[in-house]
């Protein structure tokens, strides 16, 4: 491609709308343009990189034995009603109406569609295992679309769905996808770490997310330096802290006045009750019913763990009015002593705690000498707290660390939730009708592309790994007169490099050298071959890797040098 013949609108400044570096570079390097919040147009350069990521994904899915299909994005709500997600996924579902005013939904994911297909077409154990995948546009009504392609309303996902006749085979399907994902991200030049993930309401089954460490990531990963443990904070556990220590002497609970105390901290400072001696009381609404959640005062609730413990489809913190209605007091004086008629979920750390302090459900009062098991009707105990950095790993006994990361992929053993709901049953070896065991596997293709930029850049621009670079070589001609020696050599190298299978762009714009070099760096092409009148007169061509030292060579050596560099900088799985 000749630069003058394509459209690469580079920008000197970052548009104000972009908050994170990869979003800024997507715009500055002329890869995408925003239509409106959460909707982007891929420009020629961005599309080339996207197609390269897609090709890697496709090759690895094919290699893993998955079969490519293409499903409708427009879907009948009836199948969503069958799975229950018309209600449970209602927040992300886009609805559209046709001319007859009939409702349709735009697919945020495709379990319902693929399971309907398998229900119709697969009826004997002999037909399994099977894994279908597609690369397709998804629609999600995100509350907060942001960071460019990272969280968009419309984005490209690779989604795969495995169906197996027995559990062992389902685990093997899961493993195949897990391994394929590791290869895909490595081939994209991305460092993506598999971490244990929350399995949510479905429980039991296993799940991993592939996370790209990045300060701007929206997830938190708890990990152990040894590399033997990594989990999404929504799922992570630790050894500590120990359970609440019982007090030496714990008489009956008694009420005391705590005027103006609103927080754990207030009580700690003004009444000398350490946070770990306090019981934190939260009120949530799960599927329209209030529940009380108890944690040690110095702990934070992990909502995903509460959601899993409750098995609730919809979960939210109660508002002040709901709280007063449930407990008769304002936040600051809440407690669970003597409460009945509302389910109480307590964090495991509180087990055996006595001599604790909690709100009295009377504004401006607390209770001391509380013995949890004696005074509170705890319905369920569960791990509900968020792990804190420095606590010890359950597997390695080493201190845990926490860092932010971008979720680029997700593998999930689903079990039979969808196959049961949508009737994807088959006859097993004994002629018995049983549901197939499913797994689902997603890669955010557009998010992955941006994650590459988030991980691979410097102050001058993108640094594309050679595997996903829109062009691998940029030939920068500094004299663009068609018959000049410079252009003759540039054209020759262009043809030769392309004949060797490389993607080449020839910068034939009549711009100043500085502008051309800057644009090439901003766009992140892995190798630049600079050809100028003066250096050529001295018999020199400049080969400049995007990162690394300039190589000076003669025109005859240029092709060999470039090929050698690519050999040494191949991105392997
Ligand atoms: P998130 O927690 O970031 O909202 P998710 O867990 O809901 O994502 P999945 O349903 O697991 O997403 O979808 C598979 C993959 O699709 C994700 O791992 C992510 O890479 C990508 N993805 C999900 N939502 C978006 C979005 N709004 N924009 C771009 N990519 C997305
Ligand atoms: Mg996910």
Coordinates of C-alpha atoms and ligand atoms in Angstrom, one line a residue:
X1 CA 0.0 0.0 0.0
X2 CA 1.1 3.5 -0.8
X3 CA 0.6 5.9 2.1
X4 CA -0.8 8.5 -0.3
X5 CA -3.4 6.1 -1.5
X6 CA -4.8 5.1 1.9
X7 CA -6.4 7.0 4.7
X8 CA -4.4 7.3 7.9
X9 CA -5.5 10.5 9.7
X10 CA -2.9 10.8 12.4
X11 CA -3.3 13.4 15.1
X12 CA -0.7 15.4 16.9
X13 CA -2.8 15.8 20.0
X14 CA -5.0 13.4 21.9
X15 CA -8.7 14.2 21.6
X16 CA -10.1 15.2 25.0
X17 CA -12.6 12.2 25.0
X18 CA -9.8 9.7 25.4
X19 CA -8.7 8.9 29.0
X20 CA -6.4 6.0 28.7
X21 CA -3.3 5.7 26.5
X22 CA -4.5 2.9 24.2
X23 CA -7.7 4.9 23.5
X24 CA -5.6 8.0 22.7
X25 CA -3.3 6.0 20.4
X26 CA -6.2 4.3 18.6
X27 CA -7.4 7.8 17.7
X28 CA -4.0 9.5 17.2
X29 CA -2.6 6.7 15.0
X30 CA -5.7 6.9 12.8
X31 CA -7.0 3.4 13.6
X32 CA -10.6 4.2 14.6
X33 CA -13.0 7.1 14.8
X34 CA -15.9 7.5 17.2
X35 CA -19.4 7.7 15.9
X36 CA -20.8 8.3 19.3
X37 CA -20.2 6.9 22.8
X38 CA -19.5 3.2 22.6
X39 CA -19.7 3.0 18.8
X40 CA -16.6 3.2 16.6
X41 CA -15.7 3.0 12.9
X42 CA -12.6 1.0 12.1
X43 CA -10.4 2.9 9.6
X44 CA -8.2 1.1 7.1
X45 CA -5.2 0.7 9.5
X46 CA -7.3 -0.3 12.5
X47 CA -9.2 -2.8 10.3
X48 CA -6.0 -4.4 9.1
X49 CA -4.8 -5.0 12.7
X50 CA -8.2 -6.3 13.7
X51 CA -8.2 -8.8 10.8
X52 CA -4.8 -10.1 12.0
X53 CA -6.1 -10.7 15.5
X54 CA -9.2 -12.4 14.0
X55 CA -7.0 -14.6 11.8
X56 CA -4.9 -15.8 14.8
X57 CA -8.1 -16.5 16.7
X58 CA -9.6 -18.4 13.8
X59 CA -6.5 -20.4 13.2
X60 CA -6.2 -21.5 16.8
X61 CA -9.9 -22.3 17.1
X62 CA -9.7 -24.4 13.9
X63 CA -6.6 -26.1 15.3
X64 CA -8.4 -26.9 18.5
X65 CA -11.2 -28.6 16.4
X66 CA -13.9 -26.0 16.8
X67 CA -16.3 -25.5 13.9
X68 CA -16.9 -22.1 12.6
X69 CA -20.5 -21.0 12.1
X70 CA -22.3 -17.7 11.9
X71 CA -25.4 -17.0 13.9
X72 CA -28.0 -14.2 13.7
X73 CA -27.3 -11.1 15.8
X74 CA -31.1 -10.4 15.8
X75 CA -32.8 -12.9 18.0
X76 CA -36.4 -13.8 19.1
X77 CA -37.0 -13.0 22.8
X78 CA -38.7 -16.4 23.2
X79 CA -35.4 -18.2 23.5
X80 CA -34.2 -15.7 26.0
X81 CA -37.4 -16.2 28.0
X82 CA -36.7 -20.0 28.0
X83 CA -33.2 -19.6 29.5
X84 CA -34.5 -17.1 32.0
X85 CA -32.2 -14.4 30.7
X86 CA -34.9 -12.2 29.3
X87 CA -35.2 -11.2 32.9
X88 CA -31.7 -11.8 34.4
X89 CA -29.8 -10.2 31.5
X90 CA -32.4 -7.4 30.9
X91 CA -29.9 -4.6 31.8
X92 CA -27.6 -5.4 28.8
X93 CA -30.2 -6.5 26.3
X94 CA -31.0 -4.1 23.4
X95 CA -34.6 -4.5 22.2
X96 CA -35.8 -3.6 18.7
X97 CA -39.2 -3.7 17.1
X98 CA -40.1 -4.7 13.6
X99 CA -42.7 -3.2 11.3
X100 CA -45.4 -5.4 13.0
X101 CA -44.3 -3.9 16.4
X102 CA -43.0 -7.3 17.3
X103 CA -40.0 -7.3 19.7
X104 CA -36.6 -8.7 19.0
X105 CA -33.3 -8.6 20.9
X106 CA -29.8 -8.0 19.7
X107 CA -27.5 -10.7 20.9
X108 CA -25.1 -9.8 23.7
X109 CA -23.9 -13.5 23.5
X110 CA -25.2 -16.6 21.8
X111 CA -25.9 -19.5 24.2
X112 CA -29.6 -19.4 23.5
X113 CA -29.1 -19.5 19.7
X114 CA -26.5 -22.3 19.6
X115 CA -28.3 -24.4 22.2
X116 CA -31.5 -24.2 20.1
X117 CA -29.5 -25.4 17.1
X118 CA -28.0 -28.3 19.0
X119 CA -31.4 -29.2 20.5
X120 CA -32.7 -29.5 17.0
X121 CA -29.8 -31.3 15.3
X122 CA -28.1 -33.5 17.9
X123 CA -29.9 -36.4 19.5
X124 CA -27.4 -39.2 20.0
X125 CA -24.3 -39.5 22.2
X126 CA -22.5 -40.6 19.1
X127 CA -22.7 -37.0 17.7
X128 CA -20.6 -35.5 20.6
X129 CA -18.3 -33.9 21.4
X130 CA -18.9 -30.8 19.2
X131 CA -17.7 -27.2 19.6
X132 CA -19.1 -24.4 17.5
X133 CA -17.6 -20.9 17.3
X134 CA -18.1 -17.7 15.5
X135 CA -16.5 -14.2 15.2
X136 CA -19.3 -11.7 15.3
X137 CA -20.7 -8.4 16.5
X138 CA -22.2 -8.4 19.9
X139 CA -24.5 -5.7 21.3
X140 CA -24.6 -4.8 25.0
X141 CA -26.4 -1.9 26.6
X142 CA -23.4 -1.2 29.0
X143 CA -24.1 1.3 31.8
X144 CA -20.9 3.0 31.2
X145 CA -19.3 2.5 27.7
X146 CA -15.8 3.9 28.0
X147 CA -12.1 3.6 27.1
X148 CA -12.8 3.3 23.4
X149 CA -13.1 -0.4 22.2
X150 CA -12.5 -1.7 25.8
X151 CA -16.1 -1.3 26.8
X152 CA -18.3 -0.6 23.8
X153 CA -22.0 -0.9 23.1
X154 CA -21.2 -2.9 19.9
X155 CA -18.0 -5.0 19.7
X156 CA -16.6 -8.0 18.1
X157 CA -16.4 -11.2 20.1
X158 CA -15.2 -14.7 19.2
X159 CA -17.6 -17.0 21.1
X160 CA -17.4 -20.7 21.2
X161 CA -19.7 -23.3 22.7
X162 CA -18.8 -26.9 23.5
X163 CA -21.3 -29.7 23.9
X164 CA -20.3 -33.0 25.5
X165 CA -22.0 -36.3 26.4
X166 CA -20.2 -36.8 29.7
X167 CA -18.3 -34.8 32.3
X168 CA -14.8 -36.1 31.5
X169 CA -15.2 -35.2 27.9
X170 CA -16.6 -31.7 28.9
X171 CA -13.5 -31.1 31.0
X172 CA -11.3 -32.1 28.0
X173 CA -13.2 -29.6 25.8
X174 CA -12.6 -26.9 28.4
X175 CA -8.9 -27.7 28.6
X176 CA -8.6 -27.5 24.8
X177 CA -10.1 -24.1 24.8
X178 CA -7.9 -23.0 27.7
X179 CA -4.8 -24.1 25.9
X180 CA -6.0 -22.4 22.6
X181 CA -6.5 -19.2 24.5
X182 CA -3.0 -19.2 25.9
X183 CA -1.7 -19.7 22.3
X184 CA -3.9 -17.0 20.9
X185 CA -2.9 -14.3 23.3
X186 CA 0.8 -15.3 23.1
X187 CA 0.6 -15.1 19.3
X188 CA -0.9 -11.6 19.5
X189 CA 2.2 -10.6 21.5
X190 CA 0.1 -10.1 24.6
X191 CA 1.0 -11.2 28.1
X192 CA -2.4 -12.5 29.3
X193 CA -2.6 -14.4 32.6
X194 CA -5.3 -17.1 33.3
X195 CA -6.9 -16.4 36.6
X196 CA -9.6 -18.3 38.5
X197 CA -12.9 -16.6 37.9
X198 CA -16.3 -16.3 39.7
X199 CA -18.8 -18.8 38.4
X200 CA -21.7 -16.6 39.7
X201 CA -25.1 -18.0 40.2
X202 CA -24.2 -21.2 38.2
X203 CA -21.7 -22.2 40.9
X204 CA -19.8 -25.4 41.0
X205 CA -18.4 -25.4 37.5
X206 CA -15.0 -23.9 36.7
X207 CA -14.1 -20.8 35.0
X208 CA -10.9 -18.8 34.1
X209 CA -10.5 -15.3 32.8
X210 CA -7.5 -14.3 30.7
X211 CA -6.2 -11.0 32.2
X212 CA -3.8 -8.5 30.7
X213 CA -2.1 -6.7 33.6
X214 CA -2.7 -2.9 33.2
X215 CA -3.2 0.0 35.6
X216 CA -6.3 1.0 33.6
X217 CA -7.9 -2.4 33.7
X218 CA -11.4 -2.6 35.2
X219 CA -10.7 -5.9 37.1
X220 CA -8.6 -6.7 40.2
X221 CA -6.5 -9.8 40.2
X222 CA -5.2 -11.3 43.4
X223 CA -2.0 -13.3 42.8
X224 CA 0.9 -14.9 44.4
X225 CA 4.4 -13.9 43.2
X226 CA 5.3 -17.6 42.8
X227 CA 2.9 -17.7 39.9
X228 CA 1.0 -20.7 41.4
X229 CA -2.1 -18.7 42.3
X230 CA -4.1 -16.0 40.6
X231 CA -7.8 -15.3 40.9
X232 CA -10.2 -12.5 40.1
X233 CA -10.8 -10.6 43.4
X234 CA -14.5 -11.6 43.0
X235 CA -13.4 -15.2 43.6
X236 CA -10.1 -14.9 45.5
X237 CA -9.6 -16.4 49.0
X238 CA -6.8 -16.2 51.5
X239 CA -5.7 -17.7 54.8
X240 CA -6.4 -14.6 56.8
X241 CA -7.3 -12.9 58.8
X242 CA -8.0 -15.3 61.6
X243 CA -11.6 -15.5 62.9
X244 CA -12.8 -12.9 65.3
X245 CA -11.2 -13.6 68.6
X246 CA -13.6 -14.2 71.5
X247 CA -13.3 -11.8 74.4
X248 CA -12.2 -13.2 77.7
X249 CA -15.3 -12.2 79.4
X250 CA -18.5 -11.6 77.5
X251 CA -21.5 -10.8 79.5
X252 CA -24.9 -10.0 78.1
X253 CA -25.0 -7.6 75.3
X254 CA -25.8 -4.1 76.4
X255 CA -26.8 -0.9 74.7
X256 CA -24.7 2.2 74.9
X257 CA -25.1 5.7 73.5
X258 CA -23.0 6.6 70.5
X259 CA -24.4 10.0 69.3
X260 CA -23.3 11.1 65.8
X261 CA -21.4 7.8 65.1
X262 CA -22.0 7.0 61.4
X263 CA -19.0 4.8 60.4
X264 CA -16.8 2.0 61.6
X265 CA -14.0 4.6 61.8
X266 CA -16.1 7.0 64.0
X267 CA -16.7 4.2 66.5
X268 CA -13.1 3.2 66.5
X269 CA -11.8 6.7 67.1
X270 CA -14.4 8.0 69.5
X271 CA -15.2 4.9 71.5
X272 CA -11.9 3.1 71.2
X273 CA -13.5 0.0 69.5
X274 CA -11.0 -1.4 67.0
X275 CA -12.5 -2.1 63.6
X276 CA -11.8 -5.8 63.9
X277 CA -14.0 -5.8 67.1
X278 CA -16.9 -4.4 65.3
X279 CA -19.6 -6.1 63.2
X280 CA -20.4 -4.3 59.9
X281 CA -24.0 -4.6 59.0
X282 CA -25.1 -4.1 55.4
X283 CA -28.5 -4.4 53.8
X284 CA -28.9 -5.7 50.3
X285 CA -32.0 -6.4 48.1
X286 CA -31.8 -9.8 46.4
X287 CA -34.6 -10.6 43.9
X288 CA -36.7 -7.9 45.6
X289 CA -36.2 -9.3 49.2
X290 CA -34.0 -7.6 51.8
X291 CA -31.1 -9.6 53.2
X292 CA -28.7 -8.6 56.0
X293 CA -25.0 -9.1 55.4
X294 CA -22.5 -9.2 58.3
X295 CA -18.7 -8.6 58.0
X296 CA -15.9 -7.9 60.4
X297 CA -15.6 -4.1 60.7
X298 CA -12.3 -3.9 58.9
X299 CA -13.4 -6.0 55.9
X300 CA -15.1 -5.0 52.7
X301 CA -17.9 -7.0 51.1
X302 CA -17.2 -8.7 47.7
X303 CA -20.6 -8.4 46.0
X304 CA -19.8 -11.3 43.6
X305 CA -19.3 -13.7 46.5
X306 CA -22.6 -12.5 48.0
X307 CA -24.4 -13.0 44.7
X308 CA -23.0 -16.5 44.4
X309 CA -24.0 -17.3 48.0
X310 CA -27.5 -16.0 47.5
X311 CA -28.0 -17.5 44.1
X312 CA -29.9 -14.3 43.3
X313 CA -30.5 -13.1 39.8
X314 CA -30.7 -9.5 40.8
X315 CA -28.7 -8.0 43.6
X316 CA -28.2 -4.4 44.8
X317 CA -27.5 -2.4 47.9
X318 CA -30.6 -1.3 49.6
X319 CA -31.5 2.4 49.6
X320 CA -31.8 4.4 52.9
X321 CA -35.6 4.2 52.8
X322 CA -35.5 0.4 52.4
X323 CA -32.9 0.1 55.2
X324 CA -35.1 2.1 57.6
X325 CA -38.1 0.0 56.7
X326 CA -36.1 -3.3 57.2
X327 CA -34.3 -2.4 60.4
X328 CA -35.9 0.7 61.8
X329 CA -32.6 2.7 61.9
X330 CA -30.3 4.7 59.7
X331 CA -27.0 3.4 58.4
X332 CA -24.5 4.0 61.2
X333 CA -26.5 2.2 63.9
X334 CA -27.5 -1.0 62.1
X335 CA -27.2 -4.4 63.5
X336 CA -28.7 -7.9 63.4
X337 CA -29.1 -8.7 67.1
X338 CA -32.7 -9.8 67.7
X339 CA -33.7 -9.4 64.0
X340 CA -36.0 -12.0 62.6
X341 CA -37.9 -12.3 59.4
X342 CA -34.9 -11.1 57.3
X343 CA -32.2 -13.6 56.1
X344 CA -28.8 -13.0 57.7
X345 CA -25.7 -13.9 55.8
X346 CA -22.5 -13.7 57.8
X347 CA -18.9 -13.8 56.7
X348 CA -16.9 -16.9 57.9
X349 CA -14.4 -14.6 59.7
X350 CA -17.1 -13.7 62.2
X351 CA -17.6 -17.3 63.4
X352 CA -17.1 -17.7 67.1
X353 CA -16.8 -13.9 67.6
X354 CA -17.8 -12.5 71.0
X355 CA -17.4 -9.3 72.8
X356 CA -18.1 -7.5 69.6
X357 CA -19.8 -4.2 69.0
X358 CA -22.6 -3.6 66.5
X359 CA -25.4 -1.1 65.8
X360 CA -28.5 -1.4 68.0
X361 CA -31.0 -0.5 65.2
X362 CA -31.7 2.6 67.2
X363 CA -30.2 5.8 65.8
X364 CA -27.3 6.9 68.0
X365 CA -26.9 3.6 69.9
X366 CA -24.8 0.5 69.6
X367 CA -24.6 -2.8 71.5
X368 CA -21.4 -4.1 73.1
X369 CA -20.7 -7.7 74.4
X370 CA -22.3 -9.2 71.4
X371 CA -21.7 -12.9 71.0
X372 CA -22.6 -13.6 67.4
X373 CA -23.7 -17.1 67.6
X374 CA -25.6 -16.5 70.8
X375 CA -27.2 -13.2 69.9
X376 CA -27.7 -13.2 66.1
X377 CA -29.8 -15.7 64.1
X378 CA -27.3 -16.2 61.3
X379 CA -29.0 -18.1 58.4
X380 CA -25.9 -18.8 56.3
X381 CA -22.2 -18.5 56.8
X382 CA -20.1 -17.9 53.7
X383 CA -16.9 -16.4 52.4
X384 CA -18.1 -12.9 51.6
X385 CA -15.1 -10.7 52.3
X386 CA -12.7 -9.2 49.8
X387 CA -9.1 -10.4 50.1
X388 CA -6.6 -7.8 51.0
X389 CA -3.1 -7.5 49.8
X390 CA -0.5 -9.0 52.1
X391 CA -2.8 -11.8 53.4
X392 CA -1.3 -15.3 52.9
X393 CA -2.1 -17.5 49.9
X394 CA -4.1 -20.6 50.7
X395 CA -2.0 -22.6 48.2
X396 CA 1.5 -21.3 48.7
X397 CA 1.4 -19.5 52.1
X398 CA 3.1 -16.5 50.4
X399 CA 1.8 -13.0 50.8
X400 CA -0.8 -12.1 48.1
X401 CA -0.6 -9.1 45.9
X402 CA -3.4 -7.3 44.0
X403 CA -3.1 -5.6 40.6
X404 CA -5.5 -4.3 38.0
X405 CA -6.0 -6.1 34.7
X406 CA -8.1 -6.1 31.5
X407 CA -10.2 -9.2 30.9
X408 CA -9.6 -10.2 27.3
X409 CA -11.0 -13.7 27.4
X410 CA -13.2 -16.0 29.5
X411 CA -13.6 -19.8 29.5
X412 CA -16.5 -21.2 31.4
X413 CA -17.8 -24.7 32.1
X414 CA -21.5 -24.1 32.1
X415 CA -22.8 -27.5 32.9
X416 CA -26.4 -28.2 31.9
X417 CA -28.2 -24.9 32.7
X418 CA -28.8 -24.0 29.0
X419 CA -29.1 -27.5 27.6
X420 CA -31.9 -28.2 30.2
X421 CA -33.7 -24.9 29.7
X422 CA -33.6 -25.2 25.9
X423 CA -34.1 -28.9 25.6
X424 CA -30.7 -29.9 24.2
X425 CA -31.0 -33.5 25.3
X426 CA -29.7 -36.6 23.6
X427 CA -30.0 -40.4 24.1
X428 CA -27.0 -41.8 26.0
X429 CA -25.6 -45.3 25.5
X430 CA -28.4 -46.7 27.6
X431 CA -31.1 -45.0 25.6
X432 CA -31.8 -42.5 28.3
X433 CA -32.5 -38.9 27.5
X434 CA -30.0 -36.6 29.2
X435 CA -28.9 -32.9 28.7
X436 CA -25.6 -32.3 27.1
X437 CA -22.8 -30.7 29.1
X438 CA -21.9 -27.2 27.9
X439 CA -18.9 -24.9 28.0
X440 CA -18.8 -21.3 26.6
X441 CA -15.7 -19.4 25.7
X442 CA -15.4 -15.8 24.7
X443 CA -12.6 -13.5 23.5
X444 CA -13.2 -9.8 23.1
X445 CA -11.5 -9.5 19.7
X446 CA -11.7 -5.7 19.6
X447 CA -10.8 -5.4 23.3
X448 CA -7.8 -7.7 22.7
X449 CA -6.6 -5.4 19.9
X450 CA -6.8 -2.4 22.2
X451 CA -5.1 -4.4 25.0
X452 CA -2.2 -5.0 22.7
X453 CA -1.8 -1.2 22.4
X454 CA -2.3 -0.7 26.1
X455 CA 0.6 -3.1 26.7
X456 CA 2.8 -2.3 23.8
X457 CA 3.5 1.5 23.3
X458 CA 5.9 4.2 24.3
X459 CA 5.8 8.0 24.3
X460 CA 6.1 8.1 20.5
X461 CA 3.2 5.8 19.8
X462 CA 2.1 2.2 19.3
X463 CA 4.7 -0.6 19.2
X464 CA 3.0 -3.4 17.2
X465 CA 4.1 -7.0 17.8
X466 CA 5.0 -8.2 14.3
X467 CA 2.1 -10.7 14.3
X468 CA -0.7 -8.1 14.5
X469 CA 0.9 -5.0 13.0
X470 CA -1.3 -3.5 10.2
X471 CA 1.9 -3.2 8.1
X472 CA 5.1 -4.8 9.2
X473 CA 7.4 -2.6 7.2
X474 CA 7.2 1.1 6.4
X475 CA 9.4 2.2 3.6
X476 CA 10.0 5.9 4.2
X477 CA 11.0 7.5 0.9
X478 CA 12.4 11.0 1.4
X479 CA 12.5 12.0 -2.2
X480 CA 9.1 11.1 -3.8
X481 CA 9.8 12.2 -7.4
X482 CA 8.6 9.1 -9.3
X483 CA 11.8 8.7 -11.3
X484 CA 14.3 9.5 -8.5
X485 CA 16.9 7.0 -7.4
X486 CA 15.2 7.0 -4.0
X487 CA 11.8 6.0 -5.4
X488 CA 13.3 3.4 -7.7
X489 CA 15.0 1.7 -4.7
X490 CA 11.8 2.1 -2.5
X491 CA 9.7 0.5 -5.2
X492 CA 12.1 -2.3 -5.7
X493 CA 12.3 -3.1 -1.9
X494 CA 8.5 -2.7 -1.7
X495 CA 8.0 -5.5 -4.3
X496 CA 10.7 -7.7 -2.9
X497 CA 9.5 -7.5 0.7
X498 CA 5.9 -8.2 -0.4
X499 CA 7.1 -11.1 -2.4
X500 CA 8.5 -12.5 0.8
X501 CA 5.1 -12.3 2.4
X502 CA 5.5 -9.1 4.4
X503 CA 2.9 -6.4 4.7
X504 CA 4.5 -3.2 3.5
X505 CA 3.4 0.4 3.3
X506 CA 5.4 2.8 1.2
X507 CA 5.4 6.4 2.6
X508 CA 5.3 8.3 -0.7
X509 CA 3.8 11.5 0.7
X510 CA 5.6 14.7 -0.2
X511 CA 5.9 15.6 3.5
X512 CA 8.9 16.7 5.6
X513 CA 11.1 13.8 6.8
X514 CA 10.3 14.6 10.5
X515 CA 6.6 14.3 9.9
X516 CA 7.0 11.0 8.1
X517 CA 9.3 9.5 10.8
X518 CA 6.9 10.7 13.5
X519 CA 3.8 9.2 11.8
X520 CA 5.6 5.9 11.3
X521 CA 6.5 5.7 15.0
X522 CA 3.0 6.8 16.0
X523 CA 1.4 4.1 13.8
X524 CA 3.9 1.6 15.3
X525 CA 5.1 -0.2 12.3
X526 CA 7.8 -2.7 13.6
X527 CA 10.4 -1.9 11.0
X528 CA 11.1 1.3 9.1
X529 CA 13.4 1.4 6.1
X530 CA 14.5 5.0 5.5
X531 CA 15.7 5.9 2.0
X532 CA 17.0 9.5 1.5
X533 CA 18.9 11.1 -1.3
X534 CA 21.9 12.1 0.8
X535 CA 22.4 8.8 2.6
X536 CA 21.8 6.9 -0.6
X537 CA 24.6 8.9 -2.3
X538 CA 26.9 7.6 0.5
X539 CA 25.6 4.1 -0.3
X540 CA 23.4 3.8 2.8
X541 CA 19.9 2.7 3.6
X542 CA 18.6 3.1 7.2
X543 CA 16.8 0.2 8.8
X544 CA 15.2 1.3 12.0
X545 CA 13.3 -1.2 14.2
X546 CA 10.5 0.5 16.1
X547 CA 12.3 -0.4 19.2
X548 CA 16.1 -0.9 18.9
X549 CA 19.2 0.5 17.2
X550 CA 19.3 1.7 13.7
X551 CA 21.1 -0.6 11.2
X552 CA 23.0 1.1 8.3
X553 CA 23.4 -1.1 5.3
X554 CA 23.9 -0.9 1.5
X555 CA 20.9 -1.0 -0.8
X556 CA 21.8 -4.5 -1.8
X557 CA 21.8 -5.7 1.9
X558 CA 18.5 -4.1 2.8
X559 CA 16.2 -6.9 1.9
X560 CA 18.4 -9.5 3.7
X561 CA 18.7 -7.3 6.8
X562 CA 15.0 -6.8 7.0
X563 CA 14.2 -10.5 6.6
X564 CA 16.8 -11.3 9.2
X565 CA 15.2 -8.9 11.6
X566 CA 11.8 -10.4 11.1
X567 CA 13.2 -13.9 11.7
X568 CA 14.6 -12.8 15.0
X569 CA 11.4 -11.0 16.0
X570 CA 8.8 -13.5 15.2
X571 CA 6.0 -13.7 17.8
X572 CA 5.5 -17.4 18.8
X573 CA 2.9 -19.1 20.9
Ligands
LIG1 P1 -16.9 -7.4 31.5 O1 -16.8 -8.1 32.8 O2 -15.7 -6.7 31.1 O3 -18.2 -6.7 31.3 P2 -18.0 -9.9 30.6 O4 -17.4 -10.8 31.7 O5 -19.4 -9.5 30.8 O6 -17.0 -8.6 30.5 P3 -18.1 -12.0 28.7 O7 -19.5 -12.2 28.7 O8 -17.2 -12.9 29.5 O9 -17.8 -10.5 29.2 O10 -17.6 -11.8 27.2 C1 -16.4 -12.4 26.7 C2 -15.4 -11.3 26.3 O11 -15.9 -10.2 25.6 C3 -14.8 -10.6 27.5 O12 -13.8 -11.4 28.1 C4 -14.3 -9.3 26.9 O13 -13.0 -9.5 26.4 C5 -15.3 -9.0 25.8 N1 -16.3 -8.0 26.2 C6 -17.3 -8.1 27.0 N2 -18.0 -6.9 27.1 C7 -17.4 -6.1 26.2 C8 -17.7 -4.7 25.8 N3 -18.7 -4.0 26.3 N4 -16.8 -4.2 24.9 C9 -15.8 -4.8 24.4 N5 -15.5 -6.1 24.7 C10 -16.3 -6.7 25.6
LIG2 MG1 -16.4 -12.5 31.5

